[in-house]
Coordinates of C-alpha atoms in Angstrom, one line a residue:
Chain A
M185 CA -98.8 -18.3 32.4
E186 CA -101.2 -17.4 29.6
C187 CA -100.3 -17.6 25.9
K188 CA -102.3 -17.0 22.8
V189 CA -101.8 -18.7 19.4
I190 CA -103.5 -16.7 16.7
K191 CA -104.1 -18.0 13.2
I192 CA -104.6 -15.4 10.5
G193 CA -105.2 -16.0 6.8
G194 CA -107.2 -15.0 3.7
A195 CA -107.9 -11.3 3.3
L196 CA -105.7 -10.5 6.3
I197 CA -102.8 -11.6 4.3
E198 CA -103.8 -9.9 1.0
D199 CA -105.3 -6.6 2.2
G200 CA -102.6 -4.2 3.4
E201 CA -105.1 -1.8 5.2
L202 CA -106.8 -4.7 7.0
Q203 CA -103.4 -6.1 8.0
N204 CA -102.3 -2.7 9.4
R205 CA -105.5 -2.6 11.5
L206 CA -104.8 -6.1 12.7
C207 CA -101.2 -5.3 13.5
R208 CA -102.3 -2.4 15.7
K209 CA -104.5 -4.8 17.7
F210 CA -101.5 -7.1 18.1
A211 CA -99.5 -4.1 19.3
S212 CA -102.0 -3.5 22.1
M213 CA -101.9 -7.1 23.4
S214 CA -100.1 -7.8 26.7
S215 CA -99.8 -11.6 27.2
P216 CA -97.3 -13.5 25.1
F217 CA -98.6 -14.7 21.8
V218 CA -97.7 -16.6 18.6
I219 CA -99.0 -15.7 15.2
V220 CA -99.4 -18.4 12.5
H221 CA -100.2 -17.0 9.1
G222 CA -101.6 -18.7 5.9
G223 CA -100.7 -17.8 2.4
G224 CA -103.7 -16.1 0.8
T225 CA -103.9 -16.2 -3.0
F226 CA -100.6 -14.5 -3.8
A227 CA -98.7 -17.8 -4.4
G228 CA -101.4 -18.9 -6.9
Q229 CA -101.1 -15.6 -8.7
L230 CA -97.3 -15.8 -8.9
S231 CA -97.5 -19.4 -10.2
E232 CA -99.9 -18.3 -12.9
R233 CA -97.6 -15.4 -13.9
L234 CA -94.7 -17.9 -14.1
G235 CA -96.8 -20.2 -16.2
I236 CA -96.6 -23.1 -13.7
P237 CA -99.6 -25.4 -14.3
R238 CA -101.9 -26.0 -11.3
K239 CA -102.0 -29.7 -10.6
M240 CA -105.0 -31.0 -8.6
I241 CA -105.9 -34.5 -7.5
D242 CA -109.4 -35.0 -6.0
G243 CA -109.7 -31.3 -5.5
R244 CA -106.5 -31.0 -3.6
R245 CA -103.4 -29.2 -4.8
V246 CA -100.2 -31.1 -5.6
T247 CA -97.1 -29.3 -4.6
D248 CA -94.4 -30.1 -7.2
R249 CA -90.9 -28.7 -7.0
E250 CA -91.7 -25.5 -8.9
T251 CA -94.8 -24.9 -6.8
L252 CA -92.8 -25.5 -3.6
E253 CA -90.3 -22.8 -4.7
V254 CA -93.1 -20.3 -5.2
T255 CA -94.8 -21.2 -2.0
V256 CA -91.6 -20.8 0.1
M257 CA -90.8 -17.6 -1.6
V258 CA -94.2 -16.1 -1.0
Y259 CA -95.0 -17.5 2.5
S260 CA -91.6 -17.6 4.1
G261 CA -90.4 -14.6 2.1
W262 CA -92.7 -11.8 1.2
I263 CA -95.7 -12.4 3.4
N264 CA -93.8 -13.3 6.5
K265 CA -91.3 -10.5 6.3
T266 CA -93.7 -7.7 5.4
L267 CA -95.9 -8.8 8.4
V268 CA -92.8 -8.8 10.7
A269 CA -91.6 -5.4 9.4
R270 CA -95.1 -3.9 10.1
L271 CA -95.2 -5.4 13.6
Q272 CA -91.6 -4.1 14.3
A273 CA -92.7 -0.6 13.2
L274 CA -95.4 -0.7 15.9
G275 CA -93.0 -1.8 18.6
V276 CA -93.8 -5.5 18.6
N277 CA -90.6 -7.5 18.7
A278 CA -91.6 -10.1 16.1
C279 CA -89.4 -12.8 14.7
G280 CA -90.5 -14.5 11.4
L281 CA -89.9 -18.2 11.4
S282 CA -90.5 -21.1 9.1
G283 CA -90.5 -24.7 10.3
C284 CA -86.8 -25.2 9.6
D285 CA -85.8 -22.2 11.6
L286 CA -84.7 -23.4 15.1
N287 CA -86.2 -26.8 13.9
L288 CA -89.5 -25.3 15.0
V289 CA -91.9 -27.5 13.0
Q290 CA -90.9 -30.9 11.6
A291 CA -93.4 -32.6 9.2
D292 CA -93.8 -35.9 7.5
R293 CA -94.1 -35.9 3.7
R294 CA -97.7 -36.9 2.9
E295 CA -98.0 -40.4 1.5
G296 CA -100.9 -41.1 -0.7
R297 CA -101.6 -44.7 -1.7
D298 CA -101.1 -44.2 -5.4
I299 CA -100.9 -40.4 -5.2
D300 CA -97.8 -38.3 -5.1
W301 CA -98.7 -35.1 -3.3
G302 CA -95.3 -33.7 -3.8
Y303 CA -93.8 -31.5 -1.2
V304 CA -96.7 -31.5 1.2
G305 CA -96.1 -32.2 4.9
D306 CA -98.3 -33.2 7.8
V307 CA -96.9 -31.8 11.1
R308 CA -95.0 -34.3 13.2
Q309 CA -93.6 -32.2 16.0
V310 CA -93.2 -28.7 17.3
N311 CA -90.0 -27.7 19.2
M312 CA -91.1 -26.4 22.6
G313 CA -87.5 -25.3 23.4
A314 CA -87.5 -23.0 20.4
L315 CA -90.8 -21.4 21.4
E316 CA -89.7 -21.0 25.0
L317 CA -86.4 -19.3 24.0
L318 CA -88.3 -16.7 22.1
L319 CA -91.4 -16.2 24.4
Q320 CA -89.3 -15.9 27.5
A321 CA -87.3 -13.2 25.8
G322 CA -90.5 -11.3 25.0
V323 CA -90.3 -12.1 21.3
I324 CA -93.5 -12.7 19.2
P325 CA -92.9 -15.7 16.9
V326 CA -94.6 -15.2 13.5
V327 CA -94.8 -18.6 11.8
A328 CA -95.1 -19.2 8.1
P329 CA -96.8 -22.4 6.9
I330 CA -93.6 -24.0 5.6
T331 CA -92.1 -26.9 7.5
H332 CA -89.2 -29.3 6.9
D333 CA -88.6 -33.0 7.1
G334 CA -85.4 -32.9 9.1
K335 CA -83.5 -34.2 6.2
G336 CA -83.0 -30.9 4.4
V337 CA -86.3 -30.8 2.5
L338 CA -88.8 -28.0 2.9
L339 CA -92.5 -28.9 2.8
N340 CA -95.8 -27.0 2.4
S341 CA -98.1 -27.5 5.4
N342 CA -101.5 -26.4 6.4
A343 CA -101.5 -23.2 8.6
D344 CA -104.5 -24.4 10.7
G345 CA -102.6 -27.6 11.4
I346 CA -99.5 -25.7 12.4
A347 CA -101.5 -23.4 14.7
A348 CA -103.1 -26.4 16.4
A349 CA -99.8 -28.2 16.8
V350 CA -98.1 -25.1 18.2
A351 CA -101.0 -24.5 20.6
E352 CA -101.1 -28.2 21.8
T353 CA -97.3 -28.2 22.4
L354 CA -97.5 -24.9 24.3
G355 CA -100.4 -26.4 26.3
R356 CA -97.9 -28.6 28.1
C357 CA -96.5 -25.5 29.9
Y358 CA -98.9 -22.6 29.3
D359 CA -102.5 -21.8 29.7
V360 CA -103.3 -21.6 26.0
E361 CA -106.0 -19.9 24.0
L362 CA -106.0 -20.9 20.3
I363 CA -107.7 -18.2 18.2
Y364 CA -108.7 -18.8 14.6
C365 CA -109.5 -15.4 12.9
F366 CA -112.0 -15.8 10.1
D367 CA -114.5 -13.7 8.2
K368 CA -117.6 -14.3 10.4
K369 CA -118.1 -13.1 14.0
G370 CA -118.1 -16.7 15.2
V371 CA -120.0 -19.9 14.5
L372 CA -123.5 -18.8 13.4
A373 CA -126.7 -20.5 14.3
D374 CA -128.2 -18.9 11.2
V375 CA -125.7 -18.3 8.4
G376 CA -127.8 -15.4 7.2
N377 CA -127.6 -13.6 10.5
E378 CA -124.3 -12.2 11.7
D379 CA -125.8 -11.6 15.2
S380 CA -126.6 -15.3 15.7
V381 CA -123.2 -16.2 17.1
I382 CA -123.1 -19.3 19.2
S383 CA -121.0 -18.0 22.1
C384 CA -119.9 -21.4 23.5
L385 CA -119.6 -24.9 22.3
T386 CA -118.9 -28.0 24.5
P387 CA -118.7 -31.5 23.1
S388 CA -122.4 -32.2 24.1
L389 CA -123.7 -28.9 22.7
Y390 CA -121.7 -29.6 19.5
E391 CA -123.4 -33.0 19.1
E392 CA -126.7 -31.3 19.6
Y393 CA -126.1 -28.6 17.0
K394 CA -124.8 -31.2 14.5
G395 CA -127.8 -33.4 15.2
N396 CA -130.4 -30.7 14.5
G397 CA -128.5 -29.5 11.4
V398 CA -127.6 -26.0 12.8
I399 CA -123.9 -26.8 12.3
H400 CA -123.1 -28.6 9.0
S401 CA -120.8 -28.9 6.0
G402 CA -117.6 -26.8 6.0
M403 CA -117.8 -25.9 9.7
I404 CA -117.6 -29.6 10.8
P405 CA -113.9 -30.3 10.0
K406 CA -112.9 -26.9 11.5
L407 CA -114.8 -27.6 14.7
D408 CA -113.6 -31.3 14.9
N409 CA -110.0 -29.9 14.8
A410 CA -110.9 -27.4 17.4
F411 CA -112.2 -30.1 19.8
K412 CA -109.2 -32.2 19.1
S413 CA -107.0 -29.3 20.3
V414 CA -109.0 -28.8 23.6
H415 CA -108.8 -32.6 24.1
N416 CA -105.0 -32.3 23.6
G417 CA -104.4 -29.6 26.3
V418 CA -105.5 -26.3 24.8
R419 CA -107.7 -24.5 27.3
V420 CA -110.0 -22.8 24.8
V421 CA -110.3 -22.5 21.1
R422 CA -112.0 -19.3 19.8
L423 CA -113.3 -18.6 16.3
I424 CA -113.6 -14.8 15.9
H425 CA -113.5 -11.9 13.4
P426 CA -110.1 -10.2 13.6
D427 CA -111.8 -6.9 14.4
D428 CA -112.9 -8.5 17.7
L429 CA -109.4 -9.7 18.7
D430 CA -109.3 -7.3 21.6
Q431 CA -112.8 -8.3 22.8
P432 CA -112.4 -11.0 25.5
N433 CA -115.9 -12.4 25.0
A434 CA -116.3 -12.2 21.3
G435 CA -116.8 -15.0 18.9
T436 CA -117.4 -18.7 19.6
R437 CA -115.5 -20.4 22.5
I438 CA -114.9 -24.1 22.2
I439 CA -114.2 -25.7 25.6
L440 CA -114.5 -29.1 27.2
E441 CA -116.9 -28.2 30.0
K442 CA -118.8 -25.1 31.0
Chain B
M280 CA -65.2 -15.6 23.7
E281 CA -64.6 -16.2 20.0
C282 CA -67.2 -15.7 17.3
K283 CA -66.9 -16.0 13.5
V284 CA -69.0 -14.1 11.0
I285 CA -68.9 -15.8 7.6
K286 CA -70.1 -14.2 4.4
I287 CA -71.0 -16.5 1.6
G288 CA -72.3 -15.6 -1.9
G289 CA -72.1 -16.3 -5.6
A290 CA -71.8 -19.9 -6.6
L291 CA -72.2 -21.1 -3.0
I292 CA -75.8 -19.9 -3.2
E293 CA -76.5 -21.3 -6.7
D294 CA -74.7 -24.6 -6.7
G295 CA -76.5 -27.2 -4.5
E296 CA -73.5 -29.6 -4.4
L297 CA -71.1 -26.8 -3.4
Q298 CA -73.5 -25.7 -0.8
N299 CA -73.8 -29.2 0.7
R300 CA -70.0 -29.4 1.0
L301 CA -70.0 -26.0 2.7
C302 CA -72.7 -27.0 5.1
R303 CA -70.8 -30.0 6.2
K304 CA -67.9 -27.7 7.0
F305 CA -70.2 -25.5 9.0
A306 CA -71.4 -28.6 10.9
S307 CA -67.9 -29.4 11.9
M308 CA -67.2 -25.9 13.4
S309 CA -67.1 -25.6 17.2
S310 CA -67.1 -21.9 18.1
P311 CA -70.2 -19.8 17.7
F312 CA -70.7 -18.3 14.2
V313 CA -73.1 -16.2 12.2
I314 CA -73.6 -16.8 8.5
V315 CA -74.5 -13.9 6.2
H316 CA -75.5 -14.9 2.6
G317 CA -75.8 -13.0 -0.6
G318 CA -78.4 -13.5 -3.3
G319 CA -76.6 -15.0 -6.3
T320 CA -78.2 -14.6 -9.7
F321 CA -81.5 -16.3 -8.9
A322 CA -83.4 -13.0 -8.2
G323 CA -82.3 -11.6 -11.5
Q324 CA -83.5 -14.8 -13.3
L325 CA -86.9 -14.6 -11.6
S326 CA -87.3 -10.9 -12.5
E327 CA -86.6 -11.8 -16.1
R328 CA -89.1 -14.7 -16.1
L329 CA -91.7 -12.2 -14.7
G330 CA -90.8 -9.6 -17.3
I331 CA -89.7 -7.0 -14.7
P332 CA -87.4 -4.6 -16.5
R333 CA -83.9 -4.2 -15.1
K334 CA -83.3 -0.5 -14.2
M335 CA -79.8 0.6 -13.9
I336 CA -78.3 4.1 -13.0
D337 CA -74.5 4.5 -13.4
G338 CA -74.1 0.8 -13.5
R339 CA -76.0 0.3 -10.2
R340 CA -79.3 -1.5 -10.0
V341 CA -82.4 0.4 -8.9
T342 CA -84.7 -1.6 -6.6
D343 CA -88.3 -0.6 -7.5
R344 CA -91.3 -2.1 -5.7
E345 CA -91.6 -5.2 -8.0
T346 CA -87.8 -5.9 -7.8
L347 CA -88.0 -5.6 -4.0
E348 CA -90.8 -8.2 -3.9
V349 CA -88.7 -10.6 -6.0
T350 CA -85.6 -9.9 -3.9
V351 CA -87.3 -10.5 -0.6
M352 CA -89.0 -13.7 -1.9
V353 CA -85.7 -15.1 -3.2
Y354 CA -83.3 -13.9 -0.5
S355 CA -85.5 -14.1 2.7
G356 CA -87.5 -17.0 1.3
W357 CA -86.0 -19.6 -1.0
I358 CA -82.3 -19.1 -0.4
N359 CA -82.5 -18.5 3.3
K360 CA -84.8 -21.4 4.1
T361 CA -83.2 -24.0 1.9
L362 CA -79.8 -23.2 3.5
V363 CA -81.3 -23.4 7.0
A364 CA -83.1 -26.7 6.2
R365 CA -79.8 -28.1 5.0
L366 CA -78.0 -27.0 8.1
Q367 CA -80.7 -28.4 10.4
A368 CA -80.4 -31.8 8.6
L369 CA -76.7 -31.8 9.6
G370 CA -77.4 -31.0 13.2
V371 CA -76.7 -27.3 13.1
N372 CA -79.4 -25.4 15.0
A373 CA -79.7 -22.6 12.4
C374 CA -82.2 -19.8 12.5
G375 CA -82.9 -17.9 9.3
L376 CA -83.3 -14.2 9.8
S377 CA -83.8 -11.0 7.8
G378 CA -83.1 -7.6 9.2
C379 CA -86.7 -7.1 10.3
D380 CA -86.7 -10.3 12.4
L381 CA -85.9 -9.4 16.1
N382 CA -85.1 -5.9 14.6
L383 CA -81.8 -7.4 13.7
V384 CA -80.6 -4.9 11.1
Q385 CA -82.1 -1.5 10.5
A386 CA -81.1 0.5 7.5
D387 CA -81.5 4.0 6.0
R388 CA -83.0 4.2 2.6
R389 CA -80.3 5.3 0.3
E390 CA -80.7 9.0 -0.8
G391 CA -79.2 10.0 -4.1
R392 CA -78.9 13.6 -5.0
D393 CA -81.2 13.4 -8.0
I394 CA -81.4 9.7 -8.1
D395 CA -84.1 7.5 -6.6
W396 CA -82.4 4.2 -5.8
G397 CA -85.8 2.7 -4.7
Y398 CA -85.8 0.2 -1.9
V399 CA -82.1 0.1 -1.2
G400 CA -80.8 0.5 2.3
D401 CA -77.5 1.2 3.9
V402 CA -77.0 -0.4 7.3
R403 CA -77.7 1.9 10.2
Q404 CA -77.5 -0.5 13.2
V405 CA -77.3 -4.1 14.2
N406 CA -79.2 -5.3 17.3
M407 CA -76.6 -6.8 19.7
G408 CA -79.3 -8.1 22.0
A409 CA -80.9 -10.2 19.3
L410 CA -77.5 -11.8 18.3
E411 CA -76.7 -12.5 21.9
L412 CA -80.1 -14.1 22.6
L413 CA -79.4 -16.6 19.8
L414 CA -75.7 -17.2 20.2
Q415 CA -76.0 -17.8 23.9
A416 CA -78.7 -20.4 23.2
G417 CA -76.3 -22.2 20.8
V418 CA -78.2 -21.0 17.7
I419 CA -76.5 -20.2 14.4
P420 CA -78.1 -17.1 12.9
V421 CA -78.3 -17.2 9.1
V422 CA -78.8 -13.7 7.8
A423 CA -80.4 -12.7 4.5
P424 CA -79.4 -9.4 2.9
I425 CA -82.8 -7.8 3.5
T426 CA -83.1 -5.1 6.1
H427 CA -85.9 -2.7 7.3
D428 CA -86.2 1.0 8.0
G429 CA -88.0 0.5 11.3
K430 CA -91.1 2.1 9.8
G431 CA -92.5 -1.0 8.2
V432 CA -90.6 -0.9 4.9
L433 CA -88.2 -3.7 3.8
L434 CA -85.0 -2.7 2.0
N435 CA -82.5 -4.5 -0.1
S436 CA -79.0 -4.2 1.4
N437 CA -75.5 -5.3 0.5
A438 CA -74.5 -8.6 2.1
D439 CA -70.9 -7.6 2.5
G440 CA -72.0 -4.5 4.4
I441 CA -74.3 -6.5 6.6
A442 CA -71.5 -9.0 7.4
A443 CA -69.2 -6.1 8.3
A444 CA -71.8 -4.4 10.5
V445 CA -72.7 -7.7 12.3
A446 CA -69.0 -8.4 12.9
E447 CA -68.3 -4.9 14.2
T448 CA -71.3 -5.0 16.5
L449 CA -70.3 -8.4 17.9
G450 CA -66.7 -7.0 18.3
R451 CA -67.9 -5.1 21.3
C452 CA -68.3 -8.3 23.3
Y453 CA -66.6 -11.1 21.3
D454 CA -63.2 -11.8 19.8
V455 CA -64.5 -11.6 16.2
E456 CA -63.1 -13.1 13.0
L457 CA -64.9 -11.9 9.9
I458 CA -64.5 -14.3 6.9
Y459 CA -65.4 -13.5 3.4
C460 CA -65.6 -16.6 1.3
F461 CA -64.8 -16.0 -2.3
D462 CA -63.6 -17.8 -5.5
K463 CA -59.9 -17.4 -4.9
K464 CA -57.6 -18.9 -2.3
G465 CA -57.0 -15.4 -0.9
V466 CA -55.6 -12.1 -2.2
L467 CA -53.2 -13.0 -4.9
A468 CA -49.8 -11.3 -5.6
D469 CA -50.1 -12.7 -9.1
V470 CA -53.6 -13.1 -10.4
G471 CA -52.5 -15.8 -12.7
N472 CA -51.0 -17.9 -9.9
E473 CA -53.4 -19.4 -7.3
D474 CA -50.4 -20.2 -5.1
S475 CA -49.4 -16.6 -4.8
V476 CA -51.7 -15.9 -1.8
I477 CA -50.6 -13.0 0.3
S478 CA -51.0 -14.5 3.7
C479 CA -51.2 -11.4 5.8
L480 CA -52.0 -7.7 5.2
T481 CA -51.4 -4.9 7.7
P482 CA -52.2 -1.3 6.9
S483 CA -48.5 -0.6 6.0
L484 CA -48.2 -3.7 3.9
Y485 CA -51.5 -2.8 2.1
E486 CA -50.1 0.6 1.2
E487 CA -47.0 -1.0 -0.1
Y488 CA -48.9 -3.5 -2.3
K489 CA -51.1 -0.7 -3.6
G490 CA -48.1 1.5 -4.3
N491 CA -46.3 -1.1 -6.4
G492 CA -49.5 -2.1 -8.2
V493 CA -49.7 -5.7 -6.9
I494 CA -53.2 -4.9 -5.4
H495 CA -55.4 -2.9 -7.7
S496 CA -58.9 -2.4 -9.1
G497 CA -61.7 -4.6 -7.7
M498 CA -59.8 -5.7 -4.7
I499 CA -59.3 -2.2 -3.3
P500 CA -62.9 -1.4 -2.2
K501 CA -63.1 -5.0 -0.7
L502 CA -59.9 -4.5 1.2
D503 CA -60.7 -0.9 2.3
N504 CA -63.9 -2.3 3.9
A505 CA -61.9 -5.1 5.5
F506 CA -59.5 -2.6 7.1
K507 CA -62.5 -0.5 8.2
S508 CA -63.8 -3.5 10.1
V509 CA -60.5 -4.2 11.8
H510 CA -60.3 -0.5 12.7
N511 CA -63.8 -0.9 14.1
G512 CA -63.1 -3.7 16.6
V513 CA -63.0 -6.9 14.5
R514 CA -59.8 -8.8 15.4
V515 CA -59.1 -10.2 12.0
V516 CA -60.8 -10.3 8.6
R517 CA -60.0 -13.3 6.3
L518 CA -60.5 -13.7 2.6
I519 CA -60.6 -17.4 1.8
H520 CA -61.9 -20.1 -0.5
P521 CA -64.9 -21.8 1.1
D522 CA -63.1 -25.2 0.8
D523 CA -60.5 -23.8 3.2
L524 CA -63.0 -22.8 5.9
D525 CA -61.6 -25.5 8.2
Q526 CA -58.0 -24.5 7.6
P527 CA -57.0 -22.0 10.4
N528 CA -54.1 -20.5 8.4
A529 CA -55.6 -20.4 4.9
G530 CA -56.3 -17.3 2.8
T531 CA -55.4 -13.7 3.5
R532 CA -55.5 -12.4 7.0
I533 CA -56.2 -8.7 7.4
I534 CA -55.0 -7.3 10.8
L535 CA -53.9 -4.1 12.3
E536 CA -50.5 -5.2 13.4
K537 CA -48.3 -8.3 13.2

C-alpha cells in the first residue's frame, strides 16, 4: 500500500492564500498521506512582541522555557489548528497531532558538550501503531514539530527530521514517498535557471554532481538526509514546488537505483 | 459499556502541582474516559502582555480575531499539549484534540441581535465516530475548548458546553457519567460548611432546594445544564472536588430518579 509523507514549511505556513491553494491539492489526493508542517516565522514574531530575547549559540537557536511556550503555542496551537480547520472545510478528515499525542514522536533532549540547547529534541522514535490507527480509519495526520521526552516534557524538534522519521517508520509497512515542498521546482543544475531541474538523483549521480560542483552548500545536508531516508526504507524522496504536488513526475526524485 | 466524561478547569489548569496530582488519579482509572479542559486565566494574561484590549459586552467577553489567536494558542497549544505530555509520562495514552481535529466538535458562530460576539461558537454537533475510533483503541481524548464551523474558521467555545455535548453524544452508545470537577466537595446545603454536601439531586429535590432558597444564584445555571444532560441520555452528572475523583460516592450526583 502506498503512503505519502509531505513536509511543508516557510511561506506555505505564513501565506493564507498559498495555504488554501495547497489545501485544495491535498483535498484532491487519493492515497493516504501524512502532513508534517514547520513553524514559519510567526513564533519569532510573537517572541519579539513578548520581549523574549533571542538566544543563539553558533548560529543555532536556544529554546529556553519561555521560547518553548511560544513555540508550542504557535506550532501545536495556531498553525496546526488553522491548517486542520481548512482541510476539514475541504472534506479532508485531518487530525492535528504533536509528538505527545498518542505518543506519536518521542525525542531525546539534545546534549551539547558545554552547551545547553534548552528544550530542543532529536527524534528517538515514531509510534507506528498510532499512525496505523489513523491511516486505516482514513484520517490524515497533520503533525506539528513539537515532540516529547516521554517524561512529561515537550520539546522543539526539526520538522524535516520528523518527516524523515515518520516516513522511515511507515516504510516498514507501506510503500512510502517522502515529499519535501520547497520554493524551487526541484534541485537545480543551474541556480539561475528554474528549468534546469535535475529529475533524478541516485547515490552515484549525487557523487558526480557534488564532485563537479553542480550541487553544493545548502543543498548537501538536505540531500544527505534524503539519501539517508531512502537507505532506511523510504522508496523515493522528492523535492518539489508545492504547486506541482499533483504532478507525478515533477521535481527531483531521490532513489537508490534507476 | 461505561464511559466517563470529566471536565476540568480553573486552578487545575494553572497549578502544575495540582495538575500532576490529578493526572495520577487519571492514570489509576480503569474505564474509558474523555477529558475536557477549560482555559484558566493564562489566555487573559497573554492578551494583556500583548496589549490586546479586553472587549466586553453585557459582562461577556467578545472574541475578536487577535483574541481568537491567543485563545487557540493557549488552549489548543500550551494547555492541551502539556496536559497530554504529563498523561503520557504516566502511561495514559492521551490524544489532545480540538474541535477541528477529526471534525470532533462543530459549532455555530454565536449571533447576537445587534451584538457581534466575534469568534464565539455554540456547539452544534459532536462526531461520535471520532470518539469511538479513539475509545475503542484505548485512547483517552483530551479536548480543548476550541471548535470549528466546518467552513475553515476556528471558534472559542465554552468547555462546560463541550463536555455536556460530548457526554450526551456518547450517551447514545455508552453508560455515561459526566463529572464536573470544581473547587467545592459538591453542591453545599450551607455554603459555609464544606461537609454539607447534598449527595443526590433529582428533579423534584432540585425544585425543593430552589424553592426554599438552599440552592441559588450561580449554582442554578450549572445545575440546569446538568439536568439537561441527564434528560438527554447521560446516566448521571456528578459535581466533585478533583481530589475525590477516585471516590465513587463523593460529591453531588444529579440523576433523573432515585
